[in-house]
Coordinates of C-alpha atoms and ligand atoms in Angstrom, one line a residue:
M1 CA 4.9 -9.8 22.0
K2 CA 2.1 -8.8 19.1
S3 CA -0.7 -10.1 21.6
I4 CA 1.0 -7.2 24.9
V5 CA 0.9 -4.8 22.0
L6 CA -2.7 -5.0 20.7
L7 CA -3.4 -5.2 24.4
I8 CA -1.8 -2.4 25.5
S9 CA -3.0 -0.2 22.4
L10 CA -6.8 -2.1 23.5
L11 CA -6.3 0.0 26.6
A12 CA -5.2 2.8 25.7
V13 CA -8.8 3.3 23.3
I14 CA -9.9 2.6 26.6
S15 CA -8.8 4.8 29.1
C16 CA -9.3 7.5 26.5
A17 CA -13.1 6.7 26.0
Q18 CA -14.3 6.0 29.4
A19 CA -11.8 9.2 30.6
Q20 CA -14.3 11.4 28.7
Q21 CA -17.0 11.7 30.8
T22 CA -15.8 14.3 32.8
D23 CA -16.1 15.3 37.0
L24 CA -19.7 17.3 36.9
I25 CA -18.8 20.4 35.6
A26 CA -21.3 23.1 38.5
N27 CA -23.2 25.7 37.6
T28 CA -23.3 25.5 33.7
D29 CA -25.6 28.5 34.0
G30 CA -23.1 31.0 34.4
R31 CA -21.2 29.8 31.3
K32 CA -21.4 29.8 27.5
T33 CA -23.6 27.2 26.0
I34 CA -26.0 26.3 23.4
S35 CA -28.9 24.4 23.3
L36 CA -29.7 21.1 22.3
D37 CA -33.8 21.3 23.8
G38 CA -36.6 21.4 21.2
E39 CA -37.0 18.7 18.3
W40 CA -35.2 14.5 18.9
R41 CA -35.4 11.4 16.6
T42 CA -36.8 8.4 18.0
I43 CA -36.3 5.1 17.5
I44 CA -39.1 3.1 19.9
D45 CA -37.1 0.2 20.7
P46 CA -37.7 -1.6 23.2
Y47 CA -35.7 -5.2 21.6
E48 CA -33.1 -3.5 22.0
T49 CA -32.5 -3.9 18.9
G50 CA -30.6 -1.4 18.0
Y51 CA -27.5 -2.6 20.4
Y52 CA -27.5 -6.2 20.2
D53 CA -27.2 -8.4 17.5
Y54 CA -29.3 -11.4 17.3
R55 CA -27.3 -13.6 19.5
Y56 CA -27.6 -10.3 22.5
Q57 CA -24.0 -9.9 22.1
P58 CA -23.6 -6.3 21.6
S59 CA -23.5 -5.0 18.3
S60 CA -20.6 -2.8 16.5
D61 CA -23.4 -2.0 13.9
G62 CA -26.0 -0.3 16.2
Y63 CA -28.4 2.7 15.8
F64 CA -25.4 4.4 16.8
K65 CA -23.7 4.3 13.6
D66 CA -26.5 6.1 12.4
A67 CA -26.2 4.6 9.3
K68 CA -27.4 5.9 6.2
P69 CA -27.0 3.5 2.3
K70 CA -24.8 4.3 1.3
T71 CA -25.9 2.1 -2.8
K72 CA -29.4 0.7 -3.9
S73 CA -28.5 -2.3 -2.6
D74 CA -26.9 -1.1 0.3
L75 CA -29.6 -3.2 3.3
I76 CA -30.0 -0.5 6.3
E77 CA -33.4 -0.9 8.9
Y78 CA -33.4 2.0 11.1
D79 CA -33.7 5.7 9.3
F80 CA -33.6 8.3 12.5
D81 CA -33.9 11.9 10.0
T82 CA -37.5 10.1 8.2
S83 CA -38.3 8.1 12.8
E84 CA -40.9 10.7 14.5
S85 CA -40.1 12.3 17.4
L86 CA -40.1 13.6 21.1
K87 CA -39.2 17.3 23.1
V88 CA -36.3 17.7 24.7
P89 CA -36.5 18.1 27.8
G90 CA -39.9 15.8 28.2
D91 CA -40.4 12.2 29.8
W92 CA -41.5 10.0 26.6
N93 CA -44.5 8.9 28.5
T94 CA -46.4 12.2 28.7
Q95 CA -46.4 12.7 24.7
Q96 CA -47.6 9.7 23.2
E97 CA -51.1 8.0 24.8
R98 CA -49.4 4.5 23.4
L99 CA -46.1 5.7 25.6
L100 CA -48.1 6.2 28.1
F101 CA -46.5 2.6 29.8
Y102 CA -44.1 2.2 28.3
E103 CA -40.3 0.6 30.2
G104 CA -37.9 0.2 27.5
T105 CA -35.9 1.7 25.2
I106 CA -35.9 4.9 23.3
W107 CA -32.6 6.3 20.3
Y108 CA -32.6 9.8 20.4
K109 CA -30.3 11.6 17.7
K110 CA -30.1 15.4 17.1
A111 CA -27.8 16.5 15.1
F112 CA -26.1 19.3 15.5
D113 CA -22.9 21.9 13.8
Y114 CA -20.7 23.4 15.8
Q115 CA -17.0 26.1 15.4
R116 CA -14.7 25.1 17.7
K117 CA -12.8 28.5 18.4
E118 CA -8.6 27.5 19.2
N119 CA -7.4 26.1 22.9
T120 CA -11.7 25.6 23.7
R121 CA -13.2 22.9 25.1
L122 CA -16.8 21.5 24.3
F123 CA -19.1 19.6 26.2
V124 CA -22.2 18.6 26.7
Y125 CA -24.3 18.3 29.7
F126 CA -27.6 16.5 30.1
G127 CA -29.3 17.9 33.2
A128 CA -30.7 13.6 33.2
A129 CA -32.0 10.8 32.0
N130 CA -34.5 8.2 33.3
Y131 CA -32.3 5.3 33.9
I132 CA -30.1 5.3 32.3
A133 CA -28.6 6.5 29.3
D134 CA -25.8 5.7 26.8
V135 CA -24.2 8.2 24.9
Y136 CA -22.2 8.7 21.2
L137 CA -21.2 11.3 18.9
N138 CA -20.5 10.9 15.6
G139 CA -20.2 6.4 16.2
E140 CA -18.4 7.1 18.5
K141 CA -19.0 5.9 22.6
L142 CA -19.1 8.9 24.8
G143 CA -19.7 6.7 28.0
R144 CA -22.7 6.0 29.6
H145 CA -25.0 7.3 32.8
E146 CA -27.2 5.6 35.2
G147 CA -29.2 7.5 37.7
G148 CA -32.1 8.8 36.7
F149 CA -32.4 12.8 38.1
T150 CA -28.4 14.0 38.2
P151 CA -26.6 15.3 35.9
F152 CA -23.8 14.1 33.7
N153 CA -21.3 15.4 31.0
F154 CA -18.9 14.3 29.0
E155 CA -16.4 16.1 26.9
I156 CA -16.4 16.1 22.9
T157 CA -13.3 18.2 22.2
K158 CA -11.4 15.9 20.3
L159 CA -14.6 14.3 18.6
V160 CA -16.6 17.0 17.4
R161 CA -17.0 18.6 13.5
D162 CA -17.7 21.5 12.2
T163 CA -21.3 20.1 10.2
G164 CA -23.4 18.0 10.4
N165 CA -22.9 16.3 14.1
S166 CA -24.7 13.1 15.1
L167 CA -25.2 12.9 19.1
I168 CA -27.2 10.0 20.1
V169 CA -28.6 9.2 23.7
K170 CA -29.9 5.0 24.8
V171 CA -32.1 6.5 27.6
D172 CA -33.2 2.8 28.8
N173 CA -35.6 3.6 31.9
K174 CA -36.6 -0.6 32.9
R175 CA -36.8 -1.1 35.8
R176 CA -34.5 -3.8 37.7
R177 CA -33.5 -4.8 41.2
D178 CA -30.2 -3.6 41.6
A179 CA -31.2 -0.6 40.8
V180 CA -32.1 3.0 42.8
P181 CA -34.4 3.3 43.1
T182 CA -35.1 -0.7 42.8
L183 CA -38.0 -2.3 40.9
I184 CA -41.2 -0.5 43.3
T185 CA -42.1 3.0 44.3
D186 CA -45.1 4.6 44.0
W187 CA -44.0 7.6 41.6
W188 CA -44.4 7.2 36.9
N189 CA -41.0 5.8 35.7
Y190 CA -41.2 8.7 33.2
G191 CA -38.5 8.1 30.6
G192 CA -36.2 9.7 28.6
L193 CA -34.0 12.7 28.3
T194 CA -35.8 14.8 30.8
R195 CA -34.0 17.8 31.6
Q196 CA -31.8 20.7 29.9
V197 CA -29.5 18.9 27.5
K198 CA -26.8 21.7 26.2
L199 CA -23.0 21.9 24.8
V200 CA -20.8 23.9 27.5
E201 CA -18.0 25.8 26.2
T202 CA -15.5 26.1 28.1
P203 CA -11.3 27.3 27.9
A204 CA -8.2 24.6 27.5
T205 CA -8.2 25.3 31.2
F206 CA -11.5 26.0 33.6
V207 CA -13.0 27.2 36.7
Q208 CA -14.6 23.5 37.2
D209 CA -15.6 23.2 40.8
Y210 CA -16.0 25.0 43.3
F211 CA -17.7 25.5 46.7
I212 CA -18.3 28.6 48.4
Q213 CA -20.3 29.0 51.4
L214 CA -19.4 29.8 55.3
Q215 CA -18.0 27.5 57.7
K216 CA -19.3 25.0 60.1
G217 CA -20.8 27.2 62.9
S218 CA -19.6 30.6 61.8
R219 CA -21.5 33.1 60.7
E220 CA -18.4 35.2 59.6
R221 CA -16.1 32.7 58.1
I222 CA -15.9 31.2 54.8
S223 CA -14.6 28.5 53.7
G224 CA -14.0 25.8 50.4
W225 CA -13.0 25.4 47.5
V226 CA -12.0 26.0 43.7
K227 CA -11.2 23.2 41.2
L228 CA -9.4 23.6 37.7
N229 CA -9.8 21.6 35.1
G230 CA -7.0 21.5 31.9
S231 CA -3.0 21.5 31.5
K232 CA -2.8 24.7 33.6
L233 CA -3.9 23.6 36.8
D234 CA -0.9 26.0 39.1
Q235 CA -3.2 29.8 38.7
K236 CA -3.6 32.8 40.8
V237 CA -7.7 32.4 41.5
T238 CA -10.2 34.8 43.1
V239 CA -12.6 35.0 44.7
R240 CA -15.1 38.8 44.8
I241 CA -18.5 39.5 46.1
P242 CA -18.4 42.8 44.8
E243 CA -21.4 43.8 46.5
A244 CA -19.6 43.3 49.8
R245 CA -16.5 45.2 48.5
I246 CA -14.3 41.0 48.9
S247 CA -11.4 40.1 46.7
K248 CA -9.9 37.4 48.3
S249 CA -6.7 35.8 46.7
F250 CA -5.7 32.2 47.0
T251 CA -3.5 30.0 44.2
T252 CA -4.1 26.0 43.3
D253 CA -2.0 23.3 43.0
A254 CA -0.8 21.4 40.9
N255 CA -4.1 19.1 41.5
G256 CA -5.7 22.9 40.0
S257 CA -7.3 22.7 43.3
A258 CA -7.3 26.1 45.9
Q259 CA -8.7 25.7 49.6
I260 CA -10.0 29.6 50.3
T261 CA -11.4 30.7 53.2
F262 CA -11.6 34.5 54.7
D263 CA -13.7 36.0 56.9
A264 CA -16.9 38.4 55.4
A265 CA -19.3 40.1 56.8
L266 CA -22.9 39.6 54.8
T267 CA -26.0 39.5 55.4
L268 CA -27.4 36.4 55.9
W269 CA -29.9 34.4 53.7
S270 CA -33.4 33.3 55.7
P271 CA -36.6 32.3 54.6
D272 CA -37.4 36.0 55.4
N273 CA -34.5 37.5 53.9
P274 CA -33.1 35.5 51.2
K275 CA -30.3 37.5 50.5
L276 CA -28.3 36.1 47.1
Y277 CA -24.4 37.6 46.4
D278 CA -23.3 37.7 42.8
V279 CA -20.0 35.7 43.3
V280 CA -17.4 35.5 40.8
I281 CA -14.6 33.1 40.7
E282 CA -11.8 34.4 37.9
A283 CA -9.1 32.4 37.0
E284 CA -6.1 33.2 34.7
T285 CA -7.8 31.5 32.5
D286 CA -11.5 31.2 32.8
Q287 CA -14.3 33.0 35.1
V288 CA -17.6 31.6 36.1
Q289 CA -20.1 33.9 37.7
D290 CA -22.1 32.9 40.3
E291 CA -25.3 33.7 42.9
I292 CA -25.1 32.3 46.4
G293 CA -26.7 33.0 49.7
F294 CA -25.5 32.6 53.0
R295 CA -26.6 31.2 55.8
T296 CA -25.9 29.2 58.8
I297 CA -28.0 25.6 59.7
E298 CA -27.0 23.4 62.2
T299 CA -27.9 21.5 65.0
R300 CA -28.4 22.1 69.0
G301 CA -31.0 18.6 71.4
T302 CA -33.5 18.8 69.6
E303 CA -33.5 22.2 68.0
I304 CA -32.7 23.2 65.0
L305 CA -30.6 26.6 64.2
L306 CA -30.6 28.9 61.4
N307 CA -28.1 31.1 61.4
G308 CA -28.2 30.9 65.3
R309 CA -31.3 31.2 66.0
P310 CA -34.5 28.4 65.9
I311 CA -36.4 27.2 63.5
F312 CA -40.0 25.4 63.0
L313 CA -39.7 24.1 59.1
R314 CA -43.5 25.3 57.8
G315 CA -43.2 22.6 54.9
V316 CA -44.9 20.4 52.9
C317 CA -43.6 17.0 50.7
I318 CA -43.3 17.7 46.4
H319 CA -43.3 15.1 43.6
E320 CA -41.6 16.4 40.8
E321 CA -44.8 16.3 38.7
A322 CA -45.9 18.8 35.9
P323 CA -48.9 20.7 37.2
F324 CA -51.7 20.9 34.9
R325 CA -50.0 18.9 32.1
G326 CA -48.6 16.4 34.5
G327 CA -45.3 14.4 33.5
R328 CA -41.8 14.9 34.8
A329 CA -41.5 18.9 35.6
Y330 CA -38.0 20.4 34.0
S331 CA -39.0 23.9 33.4
R332 CA -38.0 27.2 36.1
E333 CA -42.3 27.5 35.5
D334 CA -43.2 24.8 36.6
A335 CA -40.6 25.4 39.6
L336 CA -41.9 28.1 40.0
T337 CA -46.0 27.7 40.0
L338 CA -45.4 25.1 42.1
L339 CA -43.3 26.6 45.1
T340 CA -45.5 29.1 44.9
W341 CA -48.6 27.2 46.0
A342 CA -46.0 26.0 49.1
K343 CA -45.7 29.6 49.6
E344 CA -49.5 29.6 49.7
L345 CA -49.2 27.0 52.2
G346 CA -47.5 29.3 54.0
V347 CA -44.5 26.4 54.0
N348 CA -40.6 28.1 54.9
F349 CA -38.9 24.4 53.6
V350 CA -40.1 21.9 51.1
R351 CA -39.1 18.0 51.0
L352 CA -39.1 17.6 47.5
A353 CA -38.9 13.7 47.2
H354 CA -37.4 11.0 47.2
Y355 CA -35.3 12.2 44.5
P356 CA -33.3 15.7 43.1
H357 CA -35.3 17.5 41.4
N358 CA -35.1 20.1 38.5
E359 CA -31.7 22.6 39.2
F360 CA -34.7 24.9 38.7
M361 CA -36.5 23.9 41.7
L362 CA -33.7 25.1 43.9
R363 CA -32.4 28.0 42.2
E364 CA -36.4 29.4 42.8
A365 CA -36.0 27.7 45.8
D366 CA -32.6 30.3 47.3
R367 CA -34.0 33.0 45.6
L368 CA -37.6 32.4 47.1
G369 CA -36.5 31.9 50.4
I370 CA -37.5 27.7 51.0
M371 CA -35.5 25.8 52.5
V372 CA -34.7 22.4 50.9
W373 CA -34.7 18.6 52.2
S374 CA -33.1 17.5 49.1
E375 CA -33.1 13.1 48.1
I376 CA -32.0 10.6 46.6
P377 CA -33.7 7.8 45.1
V378 CA -32.8 5.2 48.3
Y379 CA -36.3 4.1 49.0
W380 CA -38.0 1.0 50.4
T381 CA -36.7 -2.7 49.7
I382 CA -33.0 -1.7 48.3
L383 CA -30.5 -4.7 47.5
W384 CA -28.4 -3.9 51.0
E385 CA -25.4 -5.8 50.2
N386 CA -24.8 -5.7 46.2
S387 CA -21.8 -3.5 45.6
A388 CA -22.9 -2.1 42.5
T389 CA -25.8 -1.2 43.7
L390 CA -23.8 0.7 46.8
E391 CA -21.9 2.5 43.8
N392 CA -24.8 3.4 42.0
A393 CA -26.3 5.6 45.3
Q394 CA -22.9 6.8 46.4
N395 CA -23.0 7.7 42.5
Q396 CA -25.9 10.0 42.8
L397 CA -25.1 11.5 46.1
R398 CA -21.7 12.8 45.0
E399 CA -24.1 14.8 41.8
M400 CA -26.5 16.3 44.0
I401 CA -24.1 18.0 46.2
T402 CA -21.6 18.8 43.7
R403 CA -24.8 20.2 41.6
D404 CA -26.1 22.1 44.7
Q405 CA -23.9 22.5 47.1
N406 CA -24.1 25.9 46.2
R407 CA -27.7 26.8 47.4
A408 CA -28.3 28.6 50.7
A409 CA -32.6 26.6 50.4
V410 CA -30.8 23.0 50.6
I411 CA -29.7 22.9 55.1
I412 CA -30.5 18.5 54.8
W413 CA -29.3 16.1 52.3
S414 CA -31.5 12.7 52.8
M415 CA -30.0 10.0 51.8
A416 CA -33.0 8.0 51.6
N417 CA -36.5 6.7 52.4
E418 CA -38.8 4.7 54.4
T419 CA -36.0 1.5 54.2
P420 CA -37.1 -1.4 55.9
L421 CA -34.4 -2.2 60.0
S422 CA -31.1 -4.5 58.3
N423 CA -27.2 -4.8 58.8
A424 CA -27.4 -4.5 55.6
R425 CA -29.6 -1.7 55.8
L426 CA -27.3 -0.1 58.5
S427 CA -23.5 -0.6 57.4
F428 CA -25.3 0.5 53.4
L429 CA -26.6 4.1 55.1
K430 CA -23.0 4.3 57.3
K431 CA -21.3 4.5 54.1
L432 CA -23.5 6.6 52.8
I433 CA -23.7 9.1 55.5
D434 CA -20.3 9.3 55.7
H435 CA -20.1 9.9 52.3
A436 CA -22.6 12.6 52.7
R437 CA -20.2 14.4 54.6
S438 CA -17.0 14.1 53.0
L439 CA -18.2 15.6 50.3
D440 CA -20.5 18.7 52.5
N441 CA -19.8 19.2 56.2
S442 CA -21.1 22.0 56.8
R443 CA -25.3 20.8 56.3
L444 CA -27.5 18.2 58.8
I445 CA -27.5 14.4 57.2
S446 CA -31.0 13.0 57.4
A447 CA -33.3 10.3 56.1
A448 CA -37.1 9.2 56.9
M449 CA -36.3 6.0 58.7
E450 CA -38.5 3.7 61.1
R451 CA -40.6 3.8 63.5
H452 CA -43.1 1.6 65.5
Y453 CA -45.9 0.7 67.9
L454 CA -44.8 -0.1 71.5
N455 CA -47.5 -2.9 72.8
D456 CA -50.5 -0.5 74.1
T457 CA -51.2 0.4 69.9
T458 CA -51.2 4.1 70.5
T459 CA -46.9 4.9 71.7
Q460 CA -44.9 5.2 69.1
M461 CA -41.2 4.8 69.2
I462 CA -39.3 5.7 67.3
D463 CA -35.7 3.8 67.5
D464 CA -34.4 3.5 64.2
P465 CA -30.3 2.4 65.4
L466 CA -30.2 4.7 62.4
G467 CA -31.0 8.3 64.2
E468 CA -26.8 6.9 65.8
Y469 CA -25.8 8.8 62.6
V470 CA -27.9 11.3 61.2
D471 CA -28.5 15.0 62.8
V472 CA -32.3 14.8 62.7
F473 CA -35.2 12.6 62.5
G474 CA -37.6 12.0 59.8
C475 CA -40.4 10.3 59.9
N476 CA -42.7 8.6 58.0
E477 CA -46.6 8.4 59.6
Y478 CA -50.3 8.1 58.3
V479 CA -52.4 7.9 61.4
G480 CA -55.9 7.9 60.3
W481 CA -55.1 7.0 56.6
Y482 CA -53.6 3.3 56.8
D483 CA -52.5 3.2 59.9
G484 CA -56.7 3.7 61.6
L485 CA -59.6 6.2 61.5
P486 CA -58.7 10.3 61.9
E487 CA -60.4 10.2 65.9
K488 CA -56.9 7.3 65.9
A489 CA -54.4 10.2 66.0
D490 CA -56.2 11.6 69.1
R491 CA -54.2 8.1 71.4
V492 CA -51.2 8.4 70.0
E493 CA -48.5 9.5 72.0
W494 CA -44.7 9.8 69.5
K495 CA -41.7 9.4 72.6
M496 CA -37.8 9.4 70.5
N497 CA -34.9 7.7 71.8
Y498 CA -32.2 9.7 70.8
Q499 CA -32.1 14.0 71.8
K500 CA -33.0 15.5 68.3
P501 CA -35.3 17.2 65.8
L502 CA -38.4 15.4 64.8
I503 CA -39.2 16.4 61.3
M504 CA -43.0 15.1 60.1
T505 CA -41.9 14.2 57.0
E506 CA -45.0 12.2 55.6
F507 CA -48.2 12.4 56.8
G508 CA -52.2 12.4 55.0
A509 CA -55.1 12.0 53.4
E510 CA -56.4 10.5 49.3
A511 CA -59.0 13.0 48.1
P512 CA -59.8 13.8 44.1
Y513 CA -60.8 17.7 44.4
G514 CA -64.4 18.2 44.4
N515 CA -65.5 14.3 46.0
H516 CA -67.0 15.3 49.1
G517 CA -69.7 13.4 51.7
D518 CA -69.4 13.3 54.9
P519 CA -65.9 13.3 57.2
L520 CA -65.6 9.3 58.2
T521 CA -66.4 8.4 54.6
R522 CA -62.7 7.6 52.6
W523 CA -61.6 9.7 49.5
T524 CA -63.4 12.4 50.3
E525 CA -62.0 15.8 50.4
E526 CA -63.8 15.7 54.1
Y527 CA -62.7 11.8 55.4
Q528 CA -58.5 14.1 54.4
E529 CA -59.5 17.0 56.6
N530 CA -60.6 15.7 59.5
A531 CA -58.2 13.4 59.6
Y532 CA -55.0 16.8 58.9
Q533 CA -57.2 18.6 61.5
H534 CA -56.6 15.4 63.7
Q535 CA -52.9 14.9 62.2
V536 CA -52.5 18.9 63.4
S537 CA -53.3 18.7 67.8
M538 CA -51.8 15.7 67.2
L539 CA -47.8 17.2 65.8
K540 CA -48.8 19.9 68.5
R541 CA -48.5 17.7 71.3
I542 CA -44.9 16.1 70.4
P543 CA -42.5 17.3 71.9
F544 CA -39.2 17.1 69.8
L545 CA -40.7 18.0 66.6
R546 CA -39.1 20.7 64.5
G547 CA -40.7 20.1 61.8
T548 CA -43.6 18.8 59.5
C549 CA -44.2 18.1 55.7
P550 CA -47.2 17.2 54.6
W551 CA -47.6 14.5 52.0
I552 CA -48.1 15.8 49.7
L553 CA -48.3 19.7 47.5
M554 CA -49.4 17.9 44.5
D555 CA -51.6 15.2 42.7
F556 CA -49.7 12.7 40.6
R557 CA -49.2 10.3 39.0
S558 CA -48.6 6.1 40.3
P559 CA -48.6 2.8 38.3
R560 CA -49.3 2.0 41.9
R561 CA -53.2 3.9 42.3
P562 CA -55.9 1.9 40.2
L563 CA -58.4 3.4 41.1
P564 CA -61.2 3.6 38.9
G565 CA -62.6 7.3 39.8
I566 CA -60.9 7.7 42.5
Q567 CA -57.5 7.7 41.9
D568 CA -56.8 6.2 37.8
F569 CA -53.3 6.3 38.5
H570 CA -52.5 9.3 40.5
N571 CA -52.4 9.5 44.3
R572 CA -54.8 11.8 45.8
K573 CA -53.0 12.2 48.7
G574 CA -51.6 16.2 47.5
L575 CA -53.2 19.0 49.5
I576 CA -54.1 20.1 45.7
S577 CA -54.8 18.7 42.3
D578 CA -53.6 18.5 39.8
R579 CA -55.3 21.0 38.4
G580 CA -54.3 23.4 41.1
E581 CA -57.6 23.1 43.0
K582 CA -56.4 23.4 46.5
K583 CA -58.9 20.9 48.6
K584 CA -60.6 21.2 51.7
A585 CA -57.1 20.1 53.9
F586 CA -55.2 22.7 52.7
F587 CA -56.9 24.9 54.7
V588 CA -56.3 22.7 57.8
M589 CA -52.7 22.5 57.0
Q590 CA -52.8 27.4 55.8
R591 CA -54.0 27.6 59.3
Y592 CA -51.3 25.9 61.0
Y593 CA -48.3 27.7 59.5
Q594 CA -50.1 31.2 60.3
E595 CA -50.7 30.5 63.5
I596 CA -47.3 28.9 63.8
R597 CA -45.3 31.7 62.1
G598 CA -42.5 32.9 64.3
A599 CA -43.7 30.9 66.7
L600 CA -41.7 27.6 68.2
P601 CA -43.4 25.1 70.3
K602 CA -43.4 24.8 74.3
Ligands
GCU701 C1 -44.9 5.9 51.3 C2 -44.0 7.0 50.5 C3 -44.3 7.8 49.0 C4 -46.2 7.1 49.0 C5 -46.9 7.9 50.5 C6 -48.3 6.8 49.9 O1 -44.9 6.9 52.9 O2 -43.2 7.0 51.1 O3 -43.6 7.6 48.0 O4 -46.7 8.1 48.0 O5 -46.6 6.5 51.7 O6 -48.5 6.0 50.5 O7 -49.0 7.5 49.8

């Protein structure tokens, strides 16, 4: 009997702790927040001494206790407050030379005071932490988050003190075979608290999440939902769009959810007119404001239709690498610099590779009128048969969609990049597609998929079985770089087994800025320019092509690129160097985009 009572109370404690990782809070910008950015005390812990005991068992007395010697004889072998600090947000690799290649655990501590007001709740919100974050407050475990590119939050209402709070995060960016992404990527495994950390204060019952977009296929009917979180779940909620004199009220059910639908004559969002409306979601106990654009995106055969009209996606791929300083980009300025360069190239579309970028990128794309392909890092050879890997990928997908579902700029959710054909892969990706459609059926689904040469070695065949389940095809090809010399593109024809639009999601060649030579000398700007010239003429010959995304806007750091004096651990396929210098190939693409602007290929 005694053991059963003990077991029940133990389960209660566990469920209480786990319960503190609430669902994601949407739109923290529209709420009362306190930034925890700045210097955080850190302990570099390659052997995870602060987490495991010498028997490699999780220790109950780890660094998360933030312990201090109470007497002169006490033995405490760490001290956050005399340890060095790192900046947050920011990857650790570019903050200290000795951490550039570091993959392992670093502990972060932030002390803060906070006077909680009556009838309010408090959450700690992370924009992202690469890769696994174990989070503690005042020695109590809040929970764990896996995935380096999506936000997460924990409720700390019951644990927070007026003064001397100790928030501790163990961040581990070790690569693992069963992780997402898995062991090998062509981007730097930047570790740390790479995006903003903030406290989010809410009323006892608050508007936790909402989805307010035009109904699929309709340009005058809004359909979506609002979700409350708290004790008073049956409330009247009103959605207001003041500029359009719209105010519609609904009642939430016992779970705090309300489906919302109403007619609205609105100016539609588009690259030429990125119209955003102030939208207010008002409940009896809370109010949130957001800036939302309204547009429809569909396909019809090989056409992509924005607001019912065919478009061509003049795109470029972007990694979340900071211009000039290098490292993981995280700020509004970083986003504006990258998107402004993309605009100079003539784009109306960007492929954010290969993982969800920070929220500033999406909100600036909304404001600048740049359509977005957003992707989860199901990259190359994921462990398709591993159920935990699938769950992890689904969770990253859910968090990506939850954060950006109200961004008009996002038109495509991408499930994967360059994943080898197999039945296990197909069923894994089909499950992801079903999950994405269950969360948001208003956008297009895609992936960067496989293609192969027919026996004649000049006909590229697109017949990836995944094609049946996506709305738009994405394909990467490197004719003229990994595949022959630039002029080979003149002989390559493209065939596809599906009546669907194709986006060429990657193509390009590599050259460090300022390296010059003749058009057939690898690594020169002239070779890169030559490759692009032949690429453009090949692309123009593909009848079902509805978008192009050269790889890549800016050079980026990669552990797979050691060539001294040329790559120096950078992938130099940028059209722009990491110091903002435009290479000759940049102007080939700029001319092509000027030429096709407004004109759809016949
Ligand atoms: C691949 C891959 C990219 C990589 C690029 C390259 O297609 O998707 O992540 O950086 O090719 O080789 O440069």
